[in-house]
PDB file of C-alpha atoms in Angstrom:
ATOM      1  CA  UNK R 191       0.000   0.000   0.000  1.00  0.00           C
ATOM      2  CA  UNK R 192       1.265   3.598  -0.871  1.00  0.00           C
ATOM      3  CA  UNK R 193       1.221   6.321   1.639  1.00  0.00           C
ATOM      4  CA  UNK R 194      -0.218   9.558   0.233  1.00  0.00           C
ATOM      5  CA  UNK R 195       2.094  13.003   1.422  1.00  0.00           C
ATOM      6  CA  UNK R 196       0.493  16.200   1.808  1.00  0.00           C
ATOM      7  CA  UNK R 197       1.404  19.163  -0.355  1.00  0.00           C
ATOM      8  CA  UNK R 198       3.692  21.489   1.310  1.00  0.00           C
ATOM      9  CA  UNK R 199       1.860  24.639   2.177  1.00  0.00           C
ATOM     10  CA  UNK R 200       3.040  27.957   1.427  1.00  0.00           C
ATOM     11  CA  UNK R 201       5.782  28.932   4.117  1.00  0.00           C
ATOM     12  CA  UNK R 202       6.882  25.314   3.039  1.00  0.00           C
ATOM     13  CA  UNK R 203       7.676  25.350  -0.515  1.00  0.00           C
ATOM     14  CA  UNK R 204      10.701  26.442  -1.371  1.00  0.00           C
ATOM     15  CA  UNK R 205      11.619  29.798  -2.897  1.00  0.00           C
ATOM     16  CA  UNK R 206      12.276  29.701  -6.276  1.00  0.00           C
ATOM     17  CA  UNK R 207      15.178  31.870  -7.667  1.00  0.00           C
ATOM     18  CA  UNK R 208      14.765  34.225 -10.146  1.00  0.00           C
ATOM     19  CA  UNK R 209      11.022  33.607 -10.794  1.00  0.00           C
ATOM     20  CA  UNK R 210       9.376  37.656 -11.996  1.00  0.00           C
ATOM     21  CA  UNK R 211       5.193  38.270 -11.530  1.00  0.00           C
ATOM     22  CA  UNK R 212       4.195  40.067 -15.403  1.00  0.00           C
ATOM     23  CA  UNK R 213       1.254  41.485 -15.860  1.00  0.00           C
ATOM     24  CA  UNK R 214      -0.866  40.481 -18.947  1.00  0.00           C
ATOM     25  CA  UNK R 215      -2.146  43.005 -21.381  1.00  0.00           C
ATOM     26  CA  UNK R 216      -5.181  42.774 -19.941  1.00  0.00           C
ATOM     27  CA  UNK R 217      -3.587  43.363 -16.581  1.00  0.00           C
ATOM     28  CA  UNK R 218      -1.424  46.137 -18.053  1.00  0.00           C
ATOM     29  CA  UNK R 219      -4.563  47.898 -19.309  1.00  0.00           C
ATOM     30  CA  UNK R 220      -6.553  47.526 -15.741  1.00  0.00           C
ATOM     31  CA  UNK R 221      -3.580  49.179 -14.135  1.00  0.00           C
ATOM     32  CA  UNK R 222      -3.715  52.190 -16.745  1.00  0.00           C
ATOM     33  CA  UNK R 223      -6.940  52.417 -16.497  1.00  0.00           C
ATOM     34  CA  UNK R 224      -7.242  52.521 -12.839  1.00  0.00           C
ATOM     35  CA  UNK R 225      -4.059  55.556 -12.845  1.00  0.00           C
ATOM     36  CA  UNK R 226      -6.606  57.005 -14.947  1.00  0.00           C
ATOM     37  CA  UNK R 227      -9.532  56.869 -12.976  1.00  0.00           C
ATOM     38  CA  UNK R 228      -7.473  58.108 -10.144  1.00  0.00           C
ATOM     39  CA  UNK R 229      -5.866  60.782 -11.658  1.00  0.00           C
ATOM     40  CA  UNK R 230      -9.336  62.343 -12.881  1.00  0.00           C
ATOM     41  CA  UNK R 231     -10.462  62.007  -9.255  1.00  0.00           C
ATOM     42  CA  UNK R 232      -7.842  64.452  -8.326  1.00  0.00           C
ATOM     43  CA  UNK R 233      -8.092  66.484 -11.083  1.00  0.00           C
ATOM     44  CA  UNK R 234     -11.444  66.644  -9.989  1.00  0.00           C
ATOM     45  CA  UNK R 235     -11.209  67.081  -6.086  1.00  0.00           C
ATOM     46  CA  UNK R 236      -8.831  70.149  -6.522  1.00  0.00           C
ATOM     47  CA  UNK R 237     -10.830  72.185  -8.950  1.00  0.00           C
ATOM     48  CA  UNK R 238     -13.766  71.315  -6.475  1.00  0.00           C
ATOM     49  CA  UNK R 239     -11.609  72.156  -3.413  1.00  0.00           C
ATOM     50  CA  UNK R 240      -9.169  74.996  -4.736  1.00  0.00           C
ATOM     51  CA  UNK R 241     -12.469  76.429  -6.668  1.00  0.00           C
ATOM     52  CA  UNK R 242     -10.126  77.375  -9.864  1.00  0.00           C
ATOM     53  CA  UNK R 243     -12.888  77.652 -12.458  1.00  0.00           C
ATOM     54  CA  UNK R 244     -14.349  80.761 -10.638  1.00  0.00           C
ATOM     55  CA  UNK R 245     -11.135  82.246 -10.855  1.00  0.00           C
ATOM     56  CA  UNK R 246     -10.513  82.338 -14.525  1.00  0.00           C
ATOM     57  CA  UNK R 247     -14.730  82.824 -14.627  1.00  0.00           C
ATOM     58  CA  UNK R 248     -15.418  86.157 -13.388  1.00  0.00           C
ATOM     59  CA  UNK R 249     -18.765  86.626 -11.962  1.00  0.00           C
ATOM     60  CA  UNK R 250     -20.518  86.005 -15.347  1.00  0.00           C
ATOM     61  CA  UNK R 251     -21.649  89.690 -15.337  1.00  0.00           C
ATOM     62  CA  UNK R 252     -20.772  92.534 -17.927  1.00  0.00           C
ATOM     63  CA  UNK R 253     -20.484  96.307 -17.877  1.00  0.00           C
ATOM     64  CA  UNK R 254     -21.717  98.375 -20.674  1.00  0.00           C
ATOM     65  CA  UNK R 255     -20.012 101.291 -21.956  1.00  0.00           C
ATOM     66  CA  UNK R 256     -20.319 103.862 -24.841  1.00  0.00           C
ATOM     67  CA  UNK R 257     -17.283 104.309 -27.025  1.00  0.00           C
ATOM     68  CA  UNK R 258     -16.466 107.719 -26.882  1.00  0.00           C
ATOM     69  CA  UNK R 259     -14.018 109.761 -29.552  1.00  0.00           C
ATOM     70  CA  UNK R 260     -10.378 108.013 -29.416  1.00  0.00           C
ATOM     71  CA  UNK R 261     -11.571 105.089 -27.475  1.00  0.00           C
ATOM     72  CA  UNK R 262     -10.088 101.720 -28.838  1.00  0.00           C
ATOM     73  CA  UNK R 263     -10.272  98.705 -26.915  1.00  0.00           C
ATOM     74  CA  UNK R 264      -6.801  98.338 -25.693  1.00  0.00           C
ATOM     75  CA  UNK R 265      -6.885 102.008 -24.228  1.00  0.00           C
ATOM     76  CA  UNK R 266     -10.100 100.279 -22.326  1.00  0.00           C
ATOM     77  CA  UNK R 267      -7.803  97.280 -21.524  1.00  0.00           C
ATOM     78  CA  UNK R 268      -5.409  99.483 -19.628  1.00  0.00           C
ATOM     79  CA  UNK R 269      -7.880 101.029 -17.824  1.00  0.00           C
ATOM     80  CA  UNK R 270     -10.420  98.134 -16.847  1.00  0.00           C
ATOM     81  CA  UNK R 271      -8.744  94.876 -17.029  1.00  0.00           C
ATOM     82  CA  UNK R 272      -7.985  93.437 -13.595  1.00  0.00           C
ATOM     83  CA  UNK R 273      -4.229  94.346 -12.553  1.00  0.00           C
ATOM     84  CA  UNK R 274      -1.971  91.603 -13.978  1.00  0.00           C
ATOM     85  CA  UNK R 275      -4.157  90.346 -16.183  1.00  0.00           C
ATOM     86  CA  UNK R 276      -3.275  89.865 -20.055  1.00  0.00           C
ATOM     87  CA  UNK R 277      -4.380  93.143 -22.029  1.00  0.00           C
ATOM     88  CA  UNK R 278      -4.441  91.087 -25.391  1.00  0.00           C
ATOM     89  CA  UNK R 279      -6.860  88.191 -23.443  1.00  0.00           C
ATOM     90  CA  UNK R 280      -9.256  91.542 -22.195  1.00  0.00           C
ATOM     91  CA  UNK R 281      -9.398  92.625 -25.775  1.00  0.00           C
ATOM     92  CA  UNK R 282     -10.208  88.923 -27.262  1.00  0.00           C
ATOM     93  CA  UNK R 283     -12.779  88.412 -24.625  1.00  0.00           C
ATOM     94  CA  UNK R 284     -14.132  91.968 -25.396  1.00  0.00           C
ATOM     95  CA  UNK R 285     -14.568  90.853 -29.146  1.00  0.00           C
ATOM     96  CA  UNK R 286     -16.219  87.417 -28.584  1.00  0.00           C
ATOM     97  CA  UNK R 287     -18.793  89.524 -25.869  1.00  0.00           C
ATOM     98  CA  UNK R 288     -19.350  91.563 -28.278  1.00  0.00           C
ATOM     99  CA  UNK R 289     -19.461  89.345 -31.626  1.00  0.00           C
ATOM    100  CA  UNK R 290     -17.347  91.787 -33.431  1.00  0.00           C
ATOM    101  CA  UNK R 291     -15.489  90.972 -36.505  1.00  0.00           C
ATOM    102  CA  UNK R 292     -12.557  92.888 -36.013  1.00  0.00           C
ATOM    103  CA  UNK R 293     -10.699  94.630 -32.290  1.00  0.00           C
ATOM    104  CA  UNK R 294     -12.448  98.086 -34.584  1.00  0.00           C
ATOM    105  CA  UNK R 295     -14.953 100.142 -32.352  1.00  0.00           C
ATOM    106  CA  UNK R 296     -16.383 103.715 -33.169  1.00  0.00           C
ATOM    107  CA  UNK R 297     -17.506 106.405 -31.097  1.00  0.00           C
ATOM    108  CA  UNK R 298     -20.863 106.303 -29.942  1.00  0.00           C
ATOM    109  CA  UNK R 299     -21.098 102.352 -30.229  1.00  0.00           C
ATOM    110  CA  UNK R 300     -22.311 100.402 -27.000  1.00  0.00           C
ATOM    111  CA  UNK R 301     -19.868  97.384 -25.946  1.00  0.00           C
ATOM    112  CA  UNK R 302     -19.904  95.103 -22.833  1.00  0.00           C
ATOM    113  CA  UNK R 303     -16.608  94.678 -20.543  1.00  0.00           C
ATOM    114  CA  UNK R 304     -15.701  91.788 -19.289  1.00  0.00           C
ATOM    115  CA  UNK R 305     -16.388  90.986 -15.606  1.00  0.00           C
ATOM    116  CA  UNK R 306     -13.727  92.041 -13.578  1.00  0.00           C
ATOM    117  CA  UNK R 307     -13.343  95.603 -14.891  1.00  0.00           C
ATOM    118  CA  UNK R 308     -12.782  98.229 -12.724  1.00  0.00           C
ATOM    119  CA  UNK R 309     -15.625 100.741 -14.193  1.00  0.00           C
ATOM    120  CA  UNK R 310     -15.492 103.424 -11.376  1.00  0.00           C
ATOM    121  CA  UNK R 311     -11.983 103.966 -11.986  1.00  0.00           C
TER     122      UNK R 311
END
């Protein structure tokens, strides 16, 4: 009669040199896509917490103003655009408020400011 041994468990087998775990493509693809996930929950979580959209948003409200003689829209950029900003971005958001074709504005003509102008100046 043969006597049956049991297998050796884990803390009993013996190591085996030089043996490497590598993931599958599938595996490799689950890992990206998990980085993924996590990075655009973080992405996420700091425009939430550091509220950066509202800073680049302005208030969402516009001033109007009447062009007067000699007015041109970076002279308006100088004066109303928040300190620091970009003059040229003031101007480009000016013409997209606006729908104009061209950075062109004559006297008399109503145009809206972006938020964030300093009117009573």
């Amino acid at each position: 009669m043969s006597t049956i041994l049991p297998l050796p468990t884990a803390s009993e087998a013996p190591a085996r040199k030089g043996v490497r775990l590598q993931l599958t493509q599938r595996g490799r693809a689950a890992a990206m896509a998990l980085v993924f996930i996590a990075g655009v929950v973080v992405a996420l979580l700091a425009l939430l917490v550091l509220d950066i959209p509202s800073a680049f948003a302005g208030s969402g409200e516009l001033e109007s103003v009447t062009v007067r003689s000699g007015d041109t829209l970076w002279s308006y950029a100088e004066r109303f655009a928040p300190e620091g900003s970009d003059p040229q971005y003031f101007i480009r958001e000016t013409v997209r408020i606006n729908d104009l074709s061209t950075a062109r504005i004559t006297d008399g003509q109503e145009i809206l400011l972006p938020a964030g102008s300093a009117l009573d100046s």
